């Protein structure tokens, strides 16, 4: 028997994509947890062969502060660099993903010209020299993590749809609800019902 949610909003509960590093987790519209409501998570690490743990960052949750607010010793250019909340864990740590590749020593290729981490001084030099930030690099306070088997269970329960992407610029541009809607549309017609669910459950 299909659920009320599926009947009302035509919600498909499986995207058919196996989550791996570089995948997107698109939150179902009924997920009320503040860090993940209408959230899209980029998976950075998965360990399916051993203990099935995973970690990633919420891509579309700006916190209304800048890199300079978090690190006052950074130069003036950091005042124009927005910060995003990567998730509920380790808010004393800063993470970044980027398209700068060889410009940033020690960065790790995630997939298709999208990189994780690297030499922070090189990143700051890029910013101070006037390098483009939007579409090129994004900074996050904290991260999202799943214990052994937790993510598999949540995906099976329909909490997340697993999505892919074609252009790394999609990952590093846009935010908030519009970003979530864009990712839902990329999932195809089976998820169209998600788009018509109100962000505020009390607006009905």
PDB file of N, CA, C and O in Angstrom, residues 95-153:
ATOM      1  N   UNK A  95      36.027  23.566   5.983  1.00  0.00           N
ATOM      2  CA  UNK A  95      36.242  22.687   4.836  1.00  0.00           C
ATOM      3  C   UNK A  95      36.027  23.510   3.566  1.00  0.00           C
ATOM      4  O   UNK A  95      35.308  24.515   3.585  1.00  0.00           O
ATOM      5  N   UNK A  96      36.631  23.072   2.470  1.00  0.00           N
ATOM      6  CA  UNK A  96      36.370  23.760   1.208  1.00  0.00           C
ATOM      7  C   UNK A  96      36.475  22.792   0.040  1.00  0.00           C
ATOM      8  O   UNK A  96      37.237  21.827   0.048  1.00  0.00           O
ATOM      9  N   UNK A  97      35.640  23.057  -0.964  1.00  0.00           N
ATOM     10  CA  UNK A  97      35.688  22.330  -2.233  1.00  0.00           C
ATOM     11  C   UNK A  97      35.902  23.367  -3.332  1.00  0.00           C
ATOM     12  O   UNK A  97      35.517  24.531  -3.182  1.00  0.00           O
ATOM     13  N   UNK A  98      36.524  22.947  -4.420  1.00  0.00           N
ATOM     14  CA  UNK A  98      36.924  23.950  -5.410  1.00  0.00           C
ATOM     15  C   UNK A  98      37.183  23.314  -6.768  1.00  0.00           C
ATOM     16  O   UNK A  98      37.197  22.089  -6.923  1.00  0.00           O
ATOM     17  N   UNK A  99      37.412  24.193  -7.752  1.00  0.00           N
ATOM     18  CA  UNK A  99      37.757  23.789  -9.118  1.00  0.00           C
ATOM     19  C   UNK A  99      39.149  24.291  -9.490  1.00  0.00           C
ATOM     20  O   UNK A  99      39.476  24.420 -10.664  1.00  0.00           O
ATOM     21  N   UNK A 100      39.981  24.558  -8.512  1.00  0.00           N
ATOM     22  CA  UNK A 100      41.278  25.190  -8.763  1.00  0.00           C
ATOM     23  C   UNK A 100      42.381  24.192  -9.086  1.00  0.00           C
ATOM     24  O   UNK A 100      43.459  24.588  -9.523  1.00  0.00           O
ATOM     25  N   UNK A 101      42.130  22.933  -8.825  1.00  0.00           N
ATOM     26  CA  UNK A 101      43.043  21.876  -9.227  1.00  0.00           C
ATOM     27  C   UNK A 101      44.491  22.106  -8.853  1.00  0.00           C
ATOM     28  O   UNK A 101      44.818  22.340  -7.685  1.00  0.00           O
ATOM     29  N   UNK A 102      45.395  22.088  -9.843  1.00  0.00           N
ATOM     30  CA  UNK A 102      46.837  22.190  -9.580  1.00  0.00           C
ATOM     31  C   UNK A 102      47.267  23.506  -8.925  1.00  0.00           C
ATOM     32  O   UNK A 102      48.377  23.592  -8.402  1.00  0.00           O
ATOM     33  N   UNK A 103      46.406  24.517  -8.927  1.00  0.00           N
ATOM     34  CA  UNK A 103      46.765  25.774  -8.259  1.00  0.00           C
ATOM     35  C   UNK A 103      46.862  25.599  -6.747  1.00  0.00           C
ATOM     36  O   UNK A 103      47.531  26.397  -6.073  1.00  0.00           O
ATOM     37  N   UNK A 104      46.216  24.556  -6.225  1.00  0.00           N
ATOM     38  CA  UNK A 104      46.180  24.339  -4.782  1.00  0.00           C
ATOM     39  C   UNK A 104      46.892  23.025  -4.464  1.00  0.00           C
ATOM     40  O   UNK A 104      46.336  21.939  -4.667  1.00  0.00           O
ATOM     41  N   UNK A 105      48.134  23.087  -3.992  1.00  0.00           N
ATOM     42  CA  UNK A 105      48.857  21.859  -3.649  1.00  0.00           C
ATOM     43  C   UNK A 105      48.098  21.031  -2.616  1.00  0.00           C
ATOM     44  O   UNK A 105      47.391  21.563  -1.756  1.00  0.00           O
ATOM     45  N   UNK A 106      48.247  19.723  -2.728  1.00  0.00           N
ATOM     46  CA  UNK A 106      47.673  18.759  -1.776  1.00  0.00           C
ATOM     47  C   UNK A 106      46.160  18.664  -1.839  1.00  0.00           C
ATOM     48  O   UNK A 106      45.548  18.042  -0.961  1.00  0.00           O
ATOM     49  N   UNK A 107      45.525  19.269  -2.837  1.00  0.00           N
ATOM     50  CA  UNK A 107      44.080  19.094  -2.965  1.00  0.00           C
ATOM     51  C   UNK A 107      43.799  17.701  -3.530  1.00  0.00           C
ATOM     52  O   UNK A 107      44.630  17.111  -4.219  1.00  0.00           O
ATOM     53  N   UNK A 108      42.631  17.172  -3.231  1.00  0.00           N
ATOM     54  CA  UNK A 108      42.260  15.817  -3.658  1.00  0.00           C
ATOM     55  C   UNK A 108      41.152  15.884  -4.695  1.00  0.00           C
ATOM     56  O   UNK A 108      40.123  16.514  -4.471  1.00  0.00           O
ATOM     57  N   UNK A 109      41.372  15.248  -5.820  1.00  0.00           N
ATOM     58  CA  UNK A 109      40.349  15.203  -6.873  1.00  0.00           C
ATOM     59  C   UNK A 109      39.197  14.326  -6.408  1.00  0.00           C
ATOM     60  O   UNK A 109      39.383  13.149  -6.081  1.00  0.00           O
ATOM     61  N   UNK A 110      38.014  14.912  -6.388  1.00  0.00           N
ATOM     62  CA  UNK A 110      36.826  14.149  -6.044  1.00  0.00           C
ATOM     63  C   UNK A 110      36.284  13.465  -7.287  1.00  0.00           C
ATOM     64  O   UNK A 110      36.121  12.248  -7.325  1.00  0.00           O
ATOM     65  N   UNK A 111      36.021  14.239  -8.319  1.00  0.00           N
ATOM     66  CA  UNK A 111      35.685  13.733  -9.642  1.00  0.00           C
ATOM     67  C   UNK A 111      35.453  14.920 -10.566  1.00  0.00           C
ATOM     68  O   UNK A 111      35.051  16.004 -10.138  1.00  0.00           O
ATOM     69  N   UNK A 112      35.737  14.747 -11.846  1.00  0.00           N
ATOM     70  CA  UNK A 112      35.381  15.699 -12.896  1.00  0.00           C
ATOM     71  C   UNK A 112      35.711  17.152 -12.557  1.00  0.00           C
ATOM     72  O   UNK A 112      34.842  18.018 -12.558  1.00  0.00           O
ATOM     73  N   UNK A 113      36.965  17.428 -12.251  1.00  0.00           N
ATOM     74  CA  UNK A 113      37.439  18.790 -12.013  1.00  0.00           C
ATOM     75  C   UNK A 113      36.878  19.404 -10.733  1.00  0.00           C
ATOM     76  O   UNK A 113      36.886  20.622 -10.576  1.00  0.00           O
ATOM     77  N   UNK A 114      36.417  18.592  -9.803  1.00  0.00           N
ATOM     78  CA  UNK A 114      35.993  19.079  -8.501  1.00  0.00           C
ATOM     79  C   UNK A 114      36.935  18.511  -7.453  1.00  0.00           C
ATOM     80  O   UNK A 114      37.137  17.297  -7.381  1.00  0.00           O
ATOM     81  N   UNK A 115      37.507  19.397  -6.632  1.00  0.00           N
ATOM     82  CA  UNK A 115      38.542  19.024  -5.679  1.00  0.00           C
ATOM     83  C   UNK A 115      38.097  19.328  -4.250  1.00  0.00           C
ATOM     84  O   UNK A 115      37.229  20.174  -4.011  1.00  0.00           O
ATOM     85  N   UNK A 116      38.737  18.645  -3.314  1.00  0.00           N
ATOM     86  CA  UNK A 116      38.462  18.820  -1.894  1.00  0.00           C
ATOM     87  C   UNK A 116      39.757  19.203  -1.183  1.00  0.00           C
ATOM     88  O   UNK A 116      40.793  18.550  -1.370  1.00  0.00           O
ATOM     89  N   UNK A 117      39.699  20.274  -0.370  1.00  0.00           N
ATOM     90  CA  UNK A 117      40.819  20.624   0.489  1.00  0.00           C
ATOM     91  C   UNK A 117      42.067  21.047  -0.268  1.00  0.00           C
ATOM     92  O   UNK A 117      42.033  21.416  -1.437  1.00  0.00           O
ATOM     93  N   UNK A 118      43.192  21.015   0.458  1.00  0.00           N
ATOM     94  CA  UNK A 118      44.468  21.429  -0.096  1.00  0.00           C
ATOM     95  C   UNK A 118      45.128  22.479   0.782  1.00  0.00           C
ATOM     96  O   UNK A 118      44.692  22.761   1.902  1.00  0.00           O
ATOM     97  N   UNK A 119      46.178  23.057   0.265  1.00  0.00           N
ATOM     98  CA  UNK A 119      46.975  24.036   0.993  1.00  0.00           C
ATOM     99  C   UNK A 119      46.163  25.321   1.194  1.00  0.00           C
ATOM    100  O   UNK A 119      45.855  26.036   0.233  1.00  0.00           O
ATOM    101  N   UNK A 120      45.836  25.625   2.448  1.00  0.00           N
ATOM    102  CA  UNK A 120      44.965  26.770   2.722  1.00  0.00           C
ATOM    103  C   UNK A 120      45.645  28.089   2.379  1.00  0.00           C
ATOM    104  O   UNK A 120      44.989  29.045   1.927  1.00  0.00           O
ATOM    105  N   UNK A 121      46.945  28.187   2.577  1.00  0.00           N
ATOM    106  CA  UNK A 121      47.652  29.421   2.239  1.00  0.00           C
ATOM    107  C   UNK A 121      47.566  29.705   0.743  1.00  0.00           C
ATOM    108  O   UNK A 121      47.442  30.867   0.327  1.00  0.00           O
ATOM    109  N   UNK A 122      47.626  28.657  -0.059  1.00  0.00           N
ATOM    110  CA  UNK A 122      47.503  28.830  -1.508  1.00  0.00           C
ATOM    111  C   UNK A 122      46.103  29.308  -1.872  1.00  0.00           C
ATOM    112  O   UNK A 122      45.921  30.136  -2.780  1.00  0.00           O
ATOM    113  N   UNK A 123      45.086  28.796  -1.162  1.00  0.00           N
ATOM    114  CA  UNK A 123      43.715  29.243  -1.394  1.00  0.00           C
ATOM    115  C   UNK A 123      43.585  30.719  -1.065  1.00  0.00           C
ATOM    116  O   UNK A 123      42.994  31.500  -1.828  1.00  0.00           O
ATOM    117  N   UNK A 124      44.122  31.145   0.069  1.00  0.00           N
ATOM    118  CA  UNK A 124      44.012  32.537   0.468  1.00  0.00           C
ATOM    119  C   UNK A 124      44.786  33.449  -0.492  1.00  0.00           C
ATOM    120  O   UNK A 124      44.352  34.573  -0.772  1.00  0.00           O
ATOM    121  N   UNK A 125      45.913  32.980  -0.983  1.00  0.00           N
ATOM    122  CA  UNK A 125      46.660  33.773  -1.963  1.00  0.00           C
ATOM    123  C   UNK A 125      45.836  33.967  -3.230  1.00  0.00           C
ATOM    124  O   UNK A 125      45.797  35.063  -3.805  1.00  0.00           O
ATOM    125  N   UNK A 126      45.157  32.925  -3.661  1.00  0.00           N
ATOM    126  CA  UNK A 126      44.282  33.010  -4.835  1.00  0.00           C
ATOM    127  C   UNK A 126      43.200  34.063  -4.613  1.00  0.00           C
ATOM    128  O   UNK A 126      42.933  34.900  -5.491  1.00  0.00           O
ATOM    129  N   UNK A 127      42.591  34.059  -3.429  1.00  0.00           N
ATOM    130  CA  UNK A 127      41.519  35.004  -3.135  1.00  0.00           C
ATOM    131  C   UNK A 127      42.056  36.420  -3.040  1.00  0.00           C
ATOM    132  O   UNK A 127      41.471  37.366  -3.590  1.00  0.00           O
ATOM    133  N   UNK A 128      43.189  36.592  -2.371  1.00  0.00           N
ATOM    134  CA  UNK A 128      43.764  37.926  -2.199  1.00  0.00           C
ATOM    135  C   UNK A 128      44.208  38.530  -3.524  1.00  0.00           C
ATOM    136  O   UNK A 128      44.231  39.760  -3.687  1.00  0.00           O
ATOM    137  N   UNK A 129      44.547  37.692  -4.478  1.00  0.00           N
ATOM    138  CA  UNK A 129      44.964  38.186  -5.794  1.00  0.00           C
ATOM    139  C   UNK A 129      43.770  38.462  -6.702  1.00  0.00           C
ATOM    140  O   UNK A 129      43.942  38.764  -7.886  1.00  0.00           O
ATOM    141  N   UNK A 130      42.570  38.366  -6.151  1.00  0.00           N
ATOM    142  CA  UNK A 130      41.376  38.699  -6.925  1.00  0.00           C
ATOM    143  C   UNK A 130      40.781  37.536  -7.687  1.00  0.00           C
ATOM    144  O   UNK A 130      39.962  37.757  -8.600  1.00  0.00           O
ATOM    145  N   UNK A 131      41.157  36.313  -7.347  1.00  0.00           N
ATOM    146  CA  UNK A 131      40.610  35.156  -8.030  1.00  0.00           C
ATOM    147  C   UNK A 131      39.107  35.033  -7.816  1.00  0.00           C
ATOM    148  O   UNK A 131      38.577  35.377  -6.766  1.00  0.00           O
ATOM    149  N   UNK A 132      38.441  34.542  -8.835  1.00  0.00           N
ATOM    150  CA  UNK A 132      36.985  34.386  -8.766  1.00  0.00           C
ATOM    151  C   UNK A 132      36.622  33.337  -7.723  1.00  0.00           C
ATOM    152  O   UNK A 132      37.240  32.276  -7.644  1.00  0.00           O
ATOM    153  N   UNK A 133      35.591  33.633  -6.929  1.00  0.00           N
ATOM    154  CA  UNK A 133      35.131  32.705  -5.893  1.00  0.00           C
ATOM    155  C   UNK A 133      33.861  31.980  -6.323  1.00  0.00           C
ATOM    156  O   UNK A 133      33.782  30.758  -6.270  1.00  0.00           O
ATOM    157  N   UNK A 134      32.846  32.734  -6.767  1.00  0.00           N
ATOM    158  CA  UNK A 134      31.584  32.117  -7.156  1.00  0.00           C
ATOM    159  C   UNK A 134      31.798  31.164  -8.329  1.00  0.00           C
ATOM    160  O   UNK A 134      32.373  31.529  -9.348  1.00  0.00           O
ATOM    161  N   UNK A 135      31.367  29.937  -8.160  1.00  0.00           N
ATOM    162  CA  UNK A 135      31.542  28.935  -9.195  1.00  0.00           C
ATOM    163  C   UNK A 135      32.897  28.258  -9.183  1.00  0.00           C
ATOM    164  O   UNK A 135      33.130  27.333  -9.961  1.00  0.00           O
ATOM    165  N   UNK A 136      33.798  28.719  -8.296  1.00  0.00           N
ATOM    166  CA  UNK A 136      35.147  28.169  -8.265  1.00  0.00           C
ATOM    167  C   UNK A 136      35.506  27.533  -6.925  1.00  0.00           C
ATOM    168  O   UNK A 136      36.232  26.536  -6.886  1.00  0.00           O
ATOM    169  N   UNK A 137      35.024  28.108  -5.826  1.00  0.00           N
ATOM    170  CA  UNK A 137      35.406  27.601  -4.505  1.00  0.00           C
ATOM    171  C   UNK A 137      34.295  27.928  -3.515  1.00  0.00           C
ATOM    172  O   UNK A 137      33.623  28.966  -3.636  1.00  0.00           O
ATOM    173  N   UNK A 138      34.068  27.026  -2.544  1.00  0.00           N
ATOM    174  CA  UNK A 138      33.046  27.248  -1.524  1.00  0.00           C
ATOM    175  C   UNK A 138      33.562  26.730  -0.195  1.00  0.00           C
ATOM    176  O   UNK A 138      34.145  25.644  -0.126  1.00  0.00           O
ATOM    177  N   UNK A 139      33.333  27.522   0.855  1.00  0.00           N
ATOM    178  CA  UNK A 139      33.824  27.201   2.198  1.00  0.00           C
ATOM    179  C   UNK A 139      32.663  26.790   3.102  1.00  0.00           C
ATOM    180  O   UNK A 139      31.577  27.366   3.040  1.00  0.00           O
ATOM    181  N   UNK A 140      32.955  25.828   3.984  1.00  0.00           N
ATOM    182  CA  UNK A 140      31.932  25.275   4.859  1.00  0.00           C
ATOM    183  C   UNK A 140      32.429  25.198   6.294  1.00  0.00           C
ATOM    184  O   UNK A 140      33.571  24.800   6.543  1.00  0.00           O
ATOM    185  N   UNK A 141      31.556  25.553   7.212  1.00  0.00           N
ATOM    186  CA  UNK A 141      31.812  25.331   8.629  1.00  0.00           C
ATOM    187  C   UNK A 141      31.097  24.041   9.018  1.00  0.00           C
ATOM    188  O   UNK A 141      29.881  23.926   8.866  1.00  0.00           O
ATOM    189  N   UNK A 142      31.849  23.059   9.491  1.00  0.00           N
ATOM    190  CA  UNK A 142      31.258  21.796   9.891  1.00  0.00           C
ATOM    191  C   UNK A 142      30.991  20.863   8.727  1.00  0.00           C
ATOM    192  O   UNK A 142      31.191  21.210   7.555  1.00  0.00           O
ATOM    193  N   UNK A 143      30.525  19.675   9.058  1.00  0.00           N
ATOM    194  CA  UNK A 143      30.238  18.669   8.042  1.00  0.00           C
ATOM    195  C   UNK A 143      29.095  17.774   8.488  1.00  0.00           C
ATOM    196  O   UNK A 143      28.583  17.867   9.618  1.00  0.00           O
ATOM    197  N   UNK A 144      28.666  16.910   7.595  1.00  0.00           N
ATOM    198  CA  UNK A 144      27.616  15.930   7.872  1.00  0.00           C
ATOM    199  C   UNK A 144      28.237  14.541   7.858  1.00  0.00           C
ATOM    200  O   UNK A 144      29.076  14.245   6.994  1.00  0.00           O
ATOM    201  N   UNK A 145      27.850  13.708   8.801  1.00  0.00           N
ATOM    202  CA  UNK A 145      28.429  12.366   8.877  1.00  0.00           C
ATOM    203  C   UNK A 145      27.386  11.323   9.211  1.00  0.00           C
ATOM    204  O   UNK A 145      26.365  11.611   9.840  1.00  0.00           O
ATOM    205  N   UNK A 146      27.653  10.099   8.764  1.00  0.00           N
ATOM    206  CA  UNK A 146      26.769   8.966   9.006  1.00  0.00           C
ATOM    207  C   UNK A 146      27.576   7.814   9.580  1.00  0.00           C
ATOM    208  O   UNK A 146      28.657   7.488   9.068  1.00  0.00           O
ATOM    209  N   UNK A 147      27.058   7.212  10.611  1.00  0.00           N
ATOM    210  CA  UNK A 147      27.712   6.051  11.213  1.00  0.00           C
ATOM    211  C   UNK A 147      27.458   4.810  10.365  1.00  0.00           C
ATOM    212  O   UNK A 147      26.767   4.861   9.330  1.00  0.00           O
ATOM    213  N   UNK A 148      27.991   3.705  10.816  1.00  0.00           N
ATOM    214  CA  UNK A 148      27.924   2.464  10.056  1.00  0.00           C
ATOM    215  C   UNK A 148      26.482   2.101   9.690  1.00  0.00           C
ATOM    216  O   UNK A 148      25.621   1.946  10.551  1.00  0.00           O
ATOM    217  N   UNK A 149      26.219   1.986   8.399  1.00  0.00           N
ATOM    218  CA  UNK A 149      24.923   1.572   7.906  1.00  0.00           C
ATOM    219  C   UNK A 149      23.833   2.622   7.961  1.00  0.00           C
ATOM    220  O   UNK A 149      22.745   2.414   7.407  1.00  0.00           O
ATOM    221  N   UNK A 150      24.099   3.769   8.586  1.00  0.00           N
ATOM    222  CA  UNK A 150      23.057   4.775   8.773  1.00  0.00           C
ATOM    223  C   UNK A 150      22.580   5.371   7.454  1.00  0.00           C
ATOM    224  O   UNK A 150      21.376   5.510   7.222  1.00  0.00           O
ATOM    225  N   UNK A 151      23.513   5.726   6.579  1.00  0.00           N
ATOM    226  CA  UNK A 151      23.121   6.342   5.317  1.00  0.00           C
ATOM    227  C   UNK A 151      22.350   5.352   4.451  1.00  0.00           C
ATOM    228  O   UNK A 151      21.340   5.711   3.831  1.00  0.00           O
ATOM    229  N   UNK A 152      22.795   4.103   4.397  1.00  0.00           N
ATOM    230  CA  UNK A 152      22.078   3.090   3.627  1.00  0.00           C
ATOM    231  C   UNK A 152      20.633   2.983   4.103  1.00  0.00           C
ATOM    232  O   UNK A 152      19.700   2.876   3.297  1.00  0.00           O
ATOM    233  N   UNK A 153      20.451   2.996   5.413  1.00  0.00           N
ATOM    234  CA  UNK A 153      19.106   2.885   5.980  1.00  0.00           C
ATOM    235  C   UNK A 153      18.260   4.101   5.620  1.00  0.00           C
ATOM    236  O   UNK A 153      17.075   3.962   5.265  1.00  0.00           O
TER     237      UNK A 153
END
